[in-house]
PDB file of C-alpha atoms in Angstrom:
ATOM      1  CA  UNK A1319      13.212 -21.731 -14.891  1.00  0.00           C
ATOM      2  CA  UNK A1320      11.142 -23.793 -12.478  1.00  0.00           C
ATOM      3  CA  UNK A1321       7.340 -24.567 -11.194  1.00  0.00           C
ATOM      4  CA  UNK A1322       6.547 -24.719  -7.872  1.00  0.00           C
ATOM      5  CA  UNK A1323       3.526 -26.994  -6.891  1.00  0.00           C
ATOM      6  CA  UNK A1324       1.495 -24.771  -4.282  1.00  0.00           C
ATOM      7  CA  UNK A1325      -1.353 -27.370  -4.251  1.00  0.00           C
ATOM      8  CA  UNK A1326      -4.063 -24.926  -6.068  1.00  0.00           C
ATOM      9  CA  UNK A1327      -1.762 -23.625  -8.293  1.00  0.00           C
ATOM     10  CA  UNK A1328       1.383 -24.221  -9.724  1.00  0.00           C
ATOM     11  CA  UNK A1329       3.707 -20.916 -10.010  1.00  0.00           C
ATOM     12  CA  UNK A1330       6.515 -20.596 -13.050  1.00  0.00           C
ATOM     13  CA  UNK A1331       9.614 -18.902 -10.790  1.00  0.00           C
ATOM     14  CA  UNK A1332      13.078 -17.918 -12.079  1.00  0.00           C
ATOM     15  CA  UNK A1333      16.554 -17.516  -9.051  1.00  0.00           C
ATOM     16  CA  UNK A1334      19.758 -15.908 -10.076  1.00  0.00           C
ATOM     17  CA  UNK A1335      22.220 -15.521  -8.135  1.00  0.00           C
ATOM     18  CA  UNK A1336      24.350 -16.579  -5.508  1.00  0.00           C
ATOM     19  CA  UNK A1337      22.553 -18.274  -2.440  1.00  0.00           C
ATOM     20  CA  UNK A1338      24.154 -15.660  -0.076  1.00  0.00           C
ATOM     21  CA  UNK A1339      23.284 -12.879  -2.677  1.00  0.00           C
ATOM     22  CA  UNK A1340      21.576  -9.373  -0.716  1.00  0.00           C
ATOM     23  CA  UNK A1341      17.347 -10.934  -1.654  1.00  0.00           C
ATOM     24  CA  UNK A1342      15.500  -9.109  -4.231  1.00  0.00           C
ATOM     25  CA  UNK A1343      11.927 -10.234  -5.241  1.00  0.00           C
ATOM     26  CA  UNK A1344      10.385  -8.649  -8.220  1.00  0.00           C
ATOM     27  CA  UNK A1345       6.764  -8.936  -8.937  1.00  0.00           C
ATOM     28  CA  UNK A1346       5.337  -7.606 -12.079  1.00  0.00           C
ATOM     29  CA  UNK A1347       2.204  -5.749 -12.910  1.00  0.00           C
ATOM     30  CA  UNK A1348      -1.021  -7.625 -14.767  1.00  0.00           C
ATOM     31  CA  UNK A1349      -0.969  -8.708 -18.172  1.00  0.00           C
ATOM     32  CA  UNK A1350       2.825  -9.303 -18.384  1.00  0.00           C
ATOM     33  CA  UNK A1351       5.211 -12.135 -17.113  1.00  0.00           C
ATOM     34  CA  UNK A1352       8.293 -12.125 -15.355  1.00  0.00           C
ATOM     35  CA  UNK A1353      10.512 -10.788 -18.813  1.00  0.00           C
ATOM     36  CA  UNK A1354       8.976  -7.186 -17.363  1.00  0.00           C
ATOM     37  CA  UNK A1355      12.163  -6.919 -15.566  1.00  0.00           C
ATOM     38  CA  UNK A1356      14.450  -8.017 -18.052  1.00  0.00           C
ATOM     39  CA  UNK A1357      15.740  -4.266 -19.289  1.00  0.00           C
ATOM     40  CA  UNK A1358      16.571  -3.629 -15.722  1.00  0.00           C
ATOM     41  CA  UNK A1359      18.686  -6.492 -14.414  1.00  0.00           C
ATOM     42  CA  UNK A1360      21.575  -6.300 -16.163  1.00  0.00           C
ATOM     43  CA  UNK A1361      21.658  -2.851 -14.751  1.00  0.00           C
ATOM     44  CA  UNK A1362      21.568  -3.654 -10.989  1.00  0.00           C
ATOM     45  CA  UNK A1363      24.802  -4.414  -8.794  1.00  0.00           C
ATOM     46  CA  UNK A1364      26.146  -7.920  -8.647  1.00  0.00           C
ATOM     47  CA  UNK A1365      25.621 -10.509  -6.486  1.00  0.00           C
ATOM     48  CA  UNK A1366      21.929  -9.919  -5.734  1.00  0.00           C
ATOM     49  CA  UNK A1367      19.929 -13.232  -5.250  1.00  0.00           C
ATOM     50  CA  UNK A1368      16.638 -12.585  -7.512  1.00  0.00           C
ATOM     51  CA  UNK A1369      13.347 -14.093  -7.267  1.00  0.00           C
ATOM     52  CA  UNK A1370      10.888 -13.674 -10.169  1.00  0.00           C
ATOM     53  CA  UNK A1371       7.148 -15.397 -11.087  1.00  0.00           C
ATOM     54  CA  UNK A1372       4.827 -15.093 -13.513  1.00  0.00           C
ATOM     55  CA  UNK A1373       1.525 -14.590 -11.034  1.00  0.00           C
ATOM     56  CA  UNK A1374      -1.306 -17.498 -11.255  1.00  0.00           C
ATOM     57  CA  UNK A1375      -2.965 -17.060 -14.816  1.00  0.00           C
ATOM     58  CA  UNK A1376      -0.123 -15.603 -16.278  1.00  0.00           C
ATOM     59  CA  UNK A1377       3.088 -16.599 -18.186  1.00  0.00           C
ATOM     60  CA  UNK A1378       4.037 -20.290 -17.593  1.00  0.00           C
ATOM     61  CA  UNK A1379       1.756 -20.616 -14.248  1.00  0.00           C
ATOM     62  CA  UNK A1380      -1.333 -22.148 -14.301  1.00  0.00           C
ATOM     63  CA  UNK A1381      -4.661 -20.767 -14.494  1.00  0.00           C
ATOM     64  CA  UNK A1382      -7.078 -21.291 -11.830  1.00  0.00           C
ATOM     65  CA  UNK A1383     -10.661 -20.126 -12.595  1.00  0.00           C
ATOM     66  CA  UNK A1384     -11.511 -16.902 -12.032  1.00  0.00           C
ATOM     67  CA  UNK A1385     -12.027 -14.548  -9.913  1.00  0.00           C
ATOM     68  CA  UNK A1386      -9.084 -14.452  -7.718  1.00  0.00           C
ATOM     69  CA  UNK A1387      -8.641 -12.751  -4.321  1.00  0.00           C
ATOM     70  CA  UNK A1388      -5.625 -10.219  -3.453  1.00  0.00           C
ATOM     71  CA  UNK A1389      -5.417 -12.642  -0.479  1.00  0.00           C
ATOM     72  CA  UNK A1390      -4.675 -15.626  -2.936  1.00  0.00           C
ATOM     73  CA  UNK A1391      -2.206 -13.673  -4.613  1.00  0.00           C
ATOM     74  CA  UNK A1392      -0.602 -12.353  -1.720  1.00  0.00           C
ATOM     75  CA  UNK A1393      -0.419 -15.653  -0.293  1.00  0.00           C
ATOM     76  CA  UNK A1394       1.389 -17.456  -3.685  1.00  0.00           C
ATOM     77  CA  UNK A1395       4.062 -14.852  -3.066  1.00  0.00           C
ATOM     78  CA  UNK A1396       4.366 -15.378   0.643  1.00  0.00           C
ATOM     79  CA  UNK A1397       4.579 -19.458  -0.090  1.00  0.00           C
ATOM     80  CA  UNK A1398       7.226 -19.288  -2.913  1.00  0.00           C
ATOM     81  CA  UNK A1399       9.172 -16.678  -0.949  1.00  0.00           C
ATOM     82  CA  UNK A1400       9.018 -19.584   2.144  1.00  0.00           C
ATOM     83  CA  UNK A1401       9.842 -22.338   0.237  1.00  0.00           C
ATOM     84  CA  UNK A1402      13.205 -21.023  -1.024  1.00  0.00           C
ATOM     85  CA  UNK A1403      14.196 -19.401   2.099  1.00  0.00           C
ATOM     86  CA  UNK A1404      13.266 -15.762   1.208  1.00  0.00           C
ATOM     87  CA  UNK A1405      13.025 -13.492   3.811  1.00  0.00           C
ATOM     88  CA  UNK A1406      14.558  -9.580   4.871  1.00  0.00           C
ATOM     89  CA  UNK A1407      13.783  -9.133   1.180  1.00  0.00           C
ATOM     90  CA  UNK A1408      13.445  -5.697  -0.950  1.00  0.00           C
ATOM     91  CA  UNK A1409      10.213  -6.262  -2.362  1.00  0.00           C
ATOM     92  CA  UNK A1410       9.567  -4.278  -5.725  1.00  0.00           C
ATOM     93  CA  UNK A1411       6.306  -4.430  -6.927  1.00  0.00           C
ATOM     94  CA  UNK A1412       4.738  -2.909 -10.106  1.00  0.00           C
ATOM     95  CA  UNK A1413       1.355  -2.040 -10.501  1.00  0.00           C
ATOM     96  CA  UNK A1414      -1.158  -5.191  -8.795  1.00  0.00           C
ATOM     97  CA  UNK A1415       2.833  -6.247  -7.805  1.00  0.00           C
ATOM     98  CA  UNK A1416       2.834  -3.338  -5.797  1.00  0.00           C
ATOM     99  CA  UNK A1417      -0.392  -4.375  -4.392  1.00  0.00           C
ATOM    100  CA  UNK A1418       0.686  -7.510  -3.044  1.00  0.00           C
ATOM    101  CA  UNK A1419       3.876  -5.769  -2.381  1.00  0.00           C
ATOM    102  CA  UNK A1420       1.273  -3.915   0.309  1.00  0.00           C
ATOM    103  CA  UNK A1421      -0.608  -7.098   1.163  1.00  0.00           C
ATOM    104  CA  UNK A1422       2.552  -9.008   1.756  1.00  0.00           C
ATOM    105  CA  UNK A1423       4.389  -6.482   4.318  1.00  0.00           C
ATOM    106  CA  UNK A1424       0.826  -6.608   6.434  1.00  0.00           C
ATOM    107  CA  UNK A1425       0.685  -9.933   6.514  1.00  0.00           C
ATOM    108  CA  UNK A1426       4.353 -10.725   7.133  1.00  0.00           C
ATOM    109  CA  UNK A1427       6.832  -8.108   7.428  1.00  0.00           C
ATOM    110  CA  UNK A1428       9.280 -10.687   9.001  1.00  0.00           C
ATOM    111  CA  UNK A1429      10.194 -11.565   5.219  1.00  0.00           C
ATOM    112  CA  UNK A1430      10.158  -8.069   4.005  1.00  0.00           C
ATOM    113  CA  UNK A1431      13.496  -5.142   4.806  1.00  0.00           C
ATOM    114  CA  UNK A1432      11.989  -2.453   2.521  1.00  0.00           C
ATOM    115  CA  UNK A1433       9.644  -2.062  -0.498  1.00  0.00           C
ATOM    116  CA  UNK A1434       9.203  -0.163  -3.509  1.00  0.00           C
ATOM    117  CA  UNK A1435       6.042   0.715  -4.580  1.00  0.00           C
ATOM    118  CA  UNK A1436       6.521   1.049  -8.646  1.00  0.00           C
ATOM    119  CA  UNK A1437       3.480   2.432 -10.353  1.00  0.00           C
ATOM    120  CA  UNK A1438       0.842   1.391  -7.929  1.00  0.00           C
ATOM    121  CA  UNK A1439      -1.742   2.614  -5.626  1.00  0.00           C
ATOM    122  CA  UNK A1440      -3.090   1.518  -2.096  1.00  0.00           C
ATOM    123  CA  UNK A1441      -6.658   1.342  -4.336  1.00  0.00           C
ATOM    124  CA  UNK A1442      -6.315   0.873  -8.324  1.00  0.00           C
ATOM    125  CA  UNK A1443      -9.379   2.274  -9.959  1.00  0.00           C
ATOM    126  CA  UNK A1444     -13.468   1.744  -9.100  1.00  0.00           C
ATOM    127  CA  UNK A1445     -15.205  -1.321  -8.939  1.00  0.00           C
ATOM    128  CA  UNK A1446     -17.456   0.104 -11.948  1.00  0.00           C
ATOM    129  CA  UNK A1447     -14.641   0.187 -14.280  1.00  0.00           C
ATOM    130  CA  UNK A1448     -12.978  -2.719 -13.542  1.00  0.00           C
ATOM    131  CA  UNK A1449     -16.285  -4.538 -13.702  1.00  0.00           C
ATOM    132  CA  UNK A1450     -16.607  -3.283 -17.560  1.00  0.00           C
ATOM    133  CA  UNK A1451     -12.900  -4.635 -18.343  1.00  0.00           C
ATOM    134  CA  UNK A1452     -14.214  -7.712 -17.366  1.00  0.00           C
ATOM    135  CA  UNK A1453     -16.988  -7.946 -19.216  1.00  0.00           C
ATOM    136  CA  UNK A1454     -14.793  -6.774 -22.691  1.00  0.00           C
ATOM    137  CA  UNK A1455     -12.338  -9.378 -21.743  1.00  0.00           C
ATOM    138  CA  UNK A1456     -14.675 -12.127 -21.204  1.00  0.00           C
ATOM    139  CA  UNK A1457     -16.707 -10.647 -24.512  1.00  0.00           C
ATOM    140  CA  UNK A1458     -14.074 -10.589 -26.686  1.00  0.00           C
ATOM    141  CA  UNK A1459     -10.590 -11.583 -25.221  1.00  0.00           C
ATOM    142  CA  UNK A1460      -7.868  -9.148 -24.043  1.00  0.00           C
ATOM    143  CA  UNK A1461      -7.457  -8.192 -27.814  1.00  0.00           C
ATOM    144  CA  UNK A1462     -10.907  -6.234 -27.285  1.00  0.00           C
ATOM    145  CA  UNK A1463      -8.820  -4.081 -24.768  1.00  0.00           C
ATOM    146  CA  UNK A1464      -5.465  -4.200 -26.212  1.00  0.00           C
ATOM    147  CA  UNK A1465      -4.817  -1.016 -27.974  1.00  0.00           C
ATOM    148  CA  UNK A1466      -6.426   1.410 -24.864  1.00  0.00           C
ATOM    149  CA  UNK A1467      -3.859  -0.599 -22.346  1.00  0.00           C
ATOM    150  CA  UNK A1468      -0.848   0.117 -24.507  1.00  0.00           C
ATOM    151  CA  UNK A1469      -2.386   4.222 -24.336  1.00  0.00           C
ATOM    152  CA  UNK A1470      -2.340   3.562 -20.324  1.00  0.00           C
ATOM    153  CA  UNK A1471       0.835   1.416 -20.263  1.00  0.00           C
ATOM    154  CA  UNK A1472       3.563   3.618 -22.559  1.00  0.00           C
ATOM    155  CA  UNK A1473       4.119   7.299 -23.753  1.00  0.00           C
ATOM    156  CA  UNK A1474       3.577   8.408 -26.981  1.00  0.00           C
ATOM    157  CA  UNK A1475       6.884   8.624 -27.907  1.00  0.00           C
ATOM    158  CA  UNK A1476       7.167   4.658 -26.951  1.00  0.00           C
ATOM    159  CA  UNK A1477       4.535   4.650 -29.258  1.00  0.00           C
ATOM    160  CA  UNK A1478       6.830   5.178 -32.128  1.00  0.00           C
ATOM    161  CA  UNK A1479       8.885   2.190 -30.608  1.00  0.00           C
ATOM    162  CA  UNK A1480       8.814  -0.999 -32.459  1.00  0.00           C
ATOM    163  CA  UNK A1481       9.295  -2.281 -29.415  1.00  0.00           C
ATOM    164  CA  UNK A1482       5.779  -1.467 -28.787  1.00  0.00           C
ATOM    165  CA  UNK A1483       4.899  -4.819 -30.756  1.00  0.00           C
ATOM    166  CA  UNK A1484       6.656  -7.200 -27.810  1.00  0.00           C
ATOM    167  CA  UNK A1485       4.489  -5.685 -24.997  1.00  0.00           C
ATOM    168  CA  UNK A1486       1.031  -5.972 -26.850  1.00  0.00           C
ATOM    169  CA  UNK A1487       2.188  -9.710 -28.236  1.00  0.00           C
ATOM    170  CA  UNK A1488       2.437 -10.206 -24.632  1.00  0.00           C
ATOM    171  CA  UNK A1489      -0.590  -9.024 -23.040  1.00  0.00           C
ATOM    172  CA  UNK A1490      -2.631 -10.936 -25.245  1.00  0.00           C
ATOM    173  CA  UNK A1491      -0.729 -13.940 -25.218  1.00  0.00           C
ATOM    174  CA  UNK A1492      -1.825 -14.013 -21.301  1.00  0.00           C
ATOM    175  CA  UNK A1493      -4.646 -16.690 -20.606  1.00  0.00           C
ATOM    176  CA  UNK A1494      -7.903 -14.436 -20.195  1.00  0.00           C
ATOM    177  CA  UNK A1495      -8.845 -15.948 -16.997  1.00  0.00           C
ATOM    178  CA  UNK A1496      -5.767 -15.469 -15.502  1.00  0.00           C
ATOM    179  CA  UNK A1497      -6.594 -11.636 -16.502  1.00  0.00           C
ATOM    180  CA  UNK A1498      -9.890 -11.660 -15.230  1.00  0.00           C
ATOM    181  CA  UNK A1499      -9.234 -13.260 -12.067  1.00  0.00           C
ATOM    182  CA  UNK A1500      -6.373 -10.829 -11.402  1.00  0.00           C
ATOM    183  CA  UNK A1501      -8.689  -7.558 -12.261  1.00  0.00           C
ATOM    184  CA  UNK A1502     -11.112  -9.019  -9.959  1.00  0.00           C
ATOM    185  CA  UNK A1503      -8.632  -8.617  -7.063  1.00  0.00           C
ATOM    186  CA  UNK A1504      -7.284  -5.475  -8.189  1.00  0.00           C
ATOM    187  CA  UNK A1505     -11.122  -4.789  -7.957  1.00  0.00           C
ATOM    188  CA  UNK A1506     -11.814  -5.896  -4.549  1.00  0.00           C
ATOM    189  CA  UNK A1507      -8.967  -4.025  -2.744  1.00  0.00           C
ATOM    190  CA  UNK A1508      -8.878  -0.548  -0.820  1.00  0.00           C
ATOM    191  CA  UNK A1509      -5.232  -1.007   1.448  1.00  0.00           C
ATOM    192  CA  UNK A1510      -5.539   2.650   2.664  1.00  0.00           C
ATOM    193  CA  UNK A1511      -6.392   1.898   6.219  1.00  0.00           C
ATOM    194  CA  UNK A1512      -3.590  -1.236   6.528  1.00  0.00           C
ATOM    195  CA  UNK A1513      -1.081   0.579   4.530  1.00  0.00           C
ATOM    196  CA  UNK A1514      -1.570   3.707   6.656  1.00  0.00           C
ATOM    197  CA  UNK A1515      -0.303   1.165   9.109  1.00  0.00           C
ATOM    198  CA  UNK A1516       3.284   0.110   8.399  1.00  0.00           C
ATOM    199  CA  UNK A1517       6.676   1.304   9.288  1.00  0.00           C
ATOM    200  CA  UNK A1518       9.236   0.001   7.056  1.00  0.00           C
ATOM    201  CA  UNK A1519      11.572   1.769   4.145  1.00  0.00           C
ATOM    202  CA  UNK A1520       9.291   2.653   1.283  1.00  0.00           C
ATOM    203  CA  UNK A1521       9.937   3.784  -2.447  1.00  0.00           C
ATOM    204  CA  UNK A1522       7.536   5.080  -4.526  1.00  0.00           C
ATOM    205  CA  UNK A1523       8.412   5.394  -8.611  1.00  0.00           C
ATOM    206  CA  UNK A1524       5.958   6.836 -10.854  1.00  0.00           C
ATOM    207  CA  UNK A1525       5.874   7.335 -14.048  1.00  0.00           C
ATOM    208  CA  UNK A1526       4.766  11.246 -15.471  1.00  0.00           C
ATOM    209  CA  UNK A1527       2.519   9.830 -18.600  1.00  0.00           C
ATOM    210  CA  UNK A1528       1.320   6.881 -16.212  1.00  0.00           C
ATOM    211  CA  UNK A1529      -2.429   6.437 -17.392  1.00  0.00           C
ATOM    212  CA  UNK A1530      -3.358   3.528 -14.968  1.00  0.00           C
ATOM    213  CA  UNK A1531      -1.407   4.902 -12.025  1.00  0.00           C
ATOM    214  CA  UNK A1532      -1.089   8.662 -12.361  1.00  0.00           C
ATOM    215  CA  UNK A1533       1.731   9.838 -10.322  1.00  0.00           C
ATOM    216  CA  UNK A1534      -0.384  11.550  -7.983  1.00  0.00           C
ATOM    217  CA  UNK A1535      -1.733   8.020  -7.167  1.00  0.00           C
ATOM    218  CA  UNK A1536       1.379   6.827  -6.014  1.00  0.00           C
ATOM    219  CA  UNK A1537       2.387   9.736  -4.232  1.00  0.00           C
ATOM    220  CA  UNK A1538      -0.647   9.594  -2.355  1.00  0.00           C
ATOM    221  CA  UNK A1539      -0.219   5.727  -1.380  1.00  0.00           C
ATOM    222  CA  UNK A1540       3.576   6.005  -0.392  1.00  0.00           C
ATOM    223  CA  UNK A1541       2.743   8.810   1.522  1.00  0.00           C
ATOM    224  CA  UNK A1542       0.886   6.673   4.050  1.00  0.00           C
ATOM    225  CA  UNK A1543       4.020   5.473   5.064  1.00  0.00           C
ATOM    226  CA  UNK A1544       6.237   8.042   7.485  1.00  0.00           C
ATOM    227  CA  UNK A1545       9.297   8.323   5.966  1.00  0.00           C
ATOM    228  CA  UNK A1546       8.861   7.310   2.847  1.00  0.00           C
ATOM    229  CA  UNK A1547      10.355   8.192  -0.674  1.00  0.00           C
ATOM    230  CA  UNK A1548       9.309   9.114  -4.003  1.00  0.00           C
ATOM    231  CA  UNK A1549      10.782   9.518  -7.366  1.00  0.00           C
ATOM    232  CA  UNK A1550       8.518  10.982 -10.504  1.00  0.00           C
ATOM    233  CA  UNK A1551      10.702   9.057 -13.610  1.00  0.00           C
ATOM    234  CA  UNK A1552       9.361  12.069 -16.821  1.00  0.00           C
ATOM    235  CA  UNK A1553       8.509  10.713 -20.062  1.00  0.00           C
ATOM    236  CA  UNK A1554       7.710   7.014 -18.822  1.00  0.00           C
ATOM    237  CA  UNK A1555       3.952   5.695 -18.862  1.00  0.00           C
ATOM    238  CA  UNK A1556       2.980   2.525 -16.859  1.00  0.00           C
ATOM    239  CA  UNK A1557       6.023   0.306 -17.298  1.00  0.00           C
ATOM    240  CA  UNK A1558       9.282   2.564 -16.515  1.00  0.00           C
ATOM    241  CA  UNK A1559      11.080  -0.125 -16.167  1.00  0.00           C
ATOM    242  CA  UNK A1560      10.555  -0.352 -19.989  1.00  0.00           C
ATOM    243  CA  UNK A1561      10.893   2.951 -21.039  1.00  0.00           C
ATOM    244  CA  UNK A1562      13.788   4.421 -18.770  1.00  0.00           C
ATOM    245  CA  UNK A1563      15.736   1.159 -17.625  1.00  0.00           C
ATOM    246  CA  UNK A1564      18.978   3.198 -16.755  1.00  0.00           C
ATOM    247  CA  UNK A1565      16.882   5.730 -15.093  1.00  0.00           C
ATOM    248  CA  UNK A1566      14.728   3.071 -13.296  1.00  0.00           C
ATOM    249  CA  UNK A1567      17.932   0.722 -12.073  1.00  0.00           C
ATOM    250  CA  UNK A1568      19.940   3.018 -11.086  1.00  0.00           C
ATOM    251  CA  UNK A1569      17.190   4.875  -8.600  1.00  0.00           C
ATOM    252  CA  UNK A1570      16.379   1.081  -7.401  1.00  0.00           C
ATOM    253  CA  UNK A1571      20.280   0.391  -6.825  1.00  0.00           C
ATOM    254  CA  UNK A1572      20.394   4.045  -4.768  1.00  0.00           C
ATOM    255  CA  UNK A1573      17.517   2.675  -2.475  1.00  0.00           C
ATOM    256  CA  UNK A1574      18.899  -0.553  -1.755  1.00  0.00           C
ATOM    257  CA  UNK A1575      22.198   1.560  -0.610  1.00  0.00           C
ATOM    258  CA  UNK A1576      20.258   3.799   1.038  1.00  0.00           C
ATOM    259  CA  UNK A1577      18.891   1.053   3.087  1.00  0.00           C
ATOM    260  CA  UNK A1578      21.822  -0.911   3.859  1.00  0.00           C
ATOM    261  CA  UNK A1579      20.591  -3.831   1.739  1.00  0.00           C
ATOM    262  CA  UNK A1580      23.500  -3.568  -0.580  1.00  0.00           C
TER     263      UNK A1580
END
């Protein structure tokens, strides 16, 4: 584990691998930190070189006040991904991660071979709602919104899970201004018309009881790009990568195949 001094902010970033390693970078969704991929890497091929980070406000980062701009995110990826050489990467991105995932391949598809587009949309949501998350968060911490994310995040029959436990513990152990600031750029973005716009290899997973990012959702946003995939993963909410690991890894390993990454 390292930190990476970016000037404004100061990122928490994790590398295995070997240096000449096929590049991976995984960026997770908000309210979790970089141990969302954990059930899924000992499932992926050797030799992959890895880069993880816990986004600004959450996990080990700092926490610059909020609001935040999909731009600031987008460009805390692009600089960590510069400063250790990362480029002709598969980019997976979950949820706002699939956002900048988006953001990221507009801005400077030079770094980025193919994507995949993991529970995400090109537009998360209305300005409304997100505006009333806000105010609950900033009212009464992310406890006050705890139990209805863990509806949206996991399937009832997660539910039953003790495992369930780890994943709330974690949301509200994020800094609520880190939250904030990240559903104020979630907030602020509509990628329709630049997504629409690129040409590269494009995976879309979704999960079937997904209540933030309904399946249809995804579909919809993947299929701006020509060519593109998609893969519906059944009985998984929000966080597949959670729920159906095997499932999840071994569709991710399939792509990167299928693209001549690996």
């Amino acid at each position: 584990m390292h930190m990476a001094d970016l000037g404004d902010v100061r990122l928490h970033y994790r590398i295995d691998g070997p240096d000449d390693g096929a590049p991976i970078v995984f960026v997770n969704s908000l309210g979790t930190d970089m141990r969302l991929w954990d059930p899924i890497l000992p499932l992926l091929p050797d030799g992959l070189r890895i880069l993880r980070f816990d986004k600004r406000g959450h996990g080990l980062s700092t926490c610059p006040p909020a609001p935040y701009a999909m731009g600031q995110l987008v460009g805390d990826c692009e600089r960590l991904m510069d400063l250790h050489g990362f480029k002709d990467v598969m980019f997976v991105g979950l949820s706002i991660g699939g956002m900048i995932a988006q953001g990221l391949a507009v801005k400077r598809l030079d770094l980025m071979r193919a994507m995949v587009l993991s529970n995400t949309g090109a537009k998360i949501g209305t300005k409304e709602m997100w505006a009333d998350r806000i105010q609950d968060v900033m009212t009464g911490g992310i406890e006050a919104l705890a139990d209805a994310v863990m509806d949206r995040w996991f399937s009832k029959e997660f539910h039953r899970n003790t495992d369930l436990e780890l994943w709330r513990n974690m949301l509200v152990r994020q800094e609520d201004a880190g939250y904030v600031g990240c559903s104020a750029a979630i907030s602020g973005t509509d990628f329709y018309a630049t997504t629409a716009t690129l040409r590269l290899p494009t995976l879309g997973i979704a999960g079937s009881e997904d209540g933030s990012t309904p399946p249809d959702l995804v579909r919809e946003t993947v299929d701006l790009i020509p060519g593109s995939q998609f893969h519906l993963i059944r009985k998984a909410g929000h966080l597949p990568c959670v729920e159906r690991p095997e499932e999840f890894a071994r569709v991710l390993t399939d792509f990167m195949r299928a693209t001549g990454h690996i």
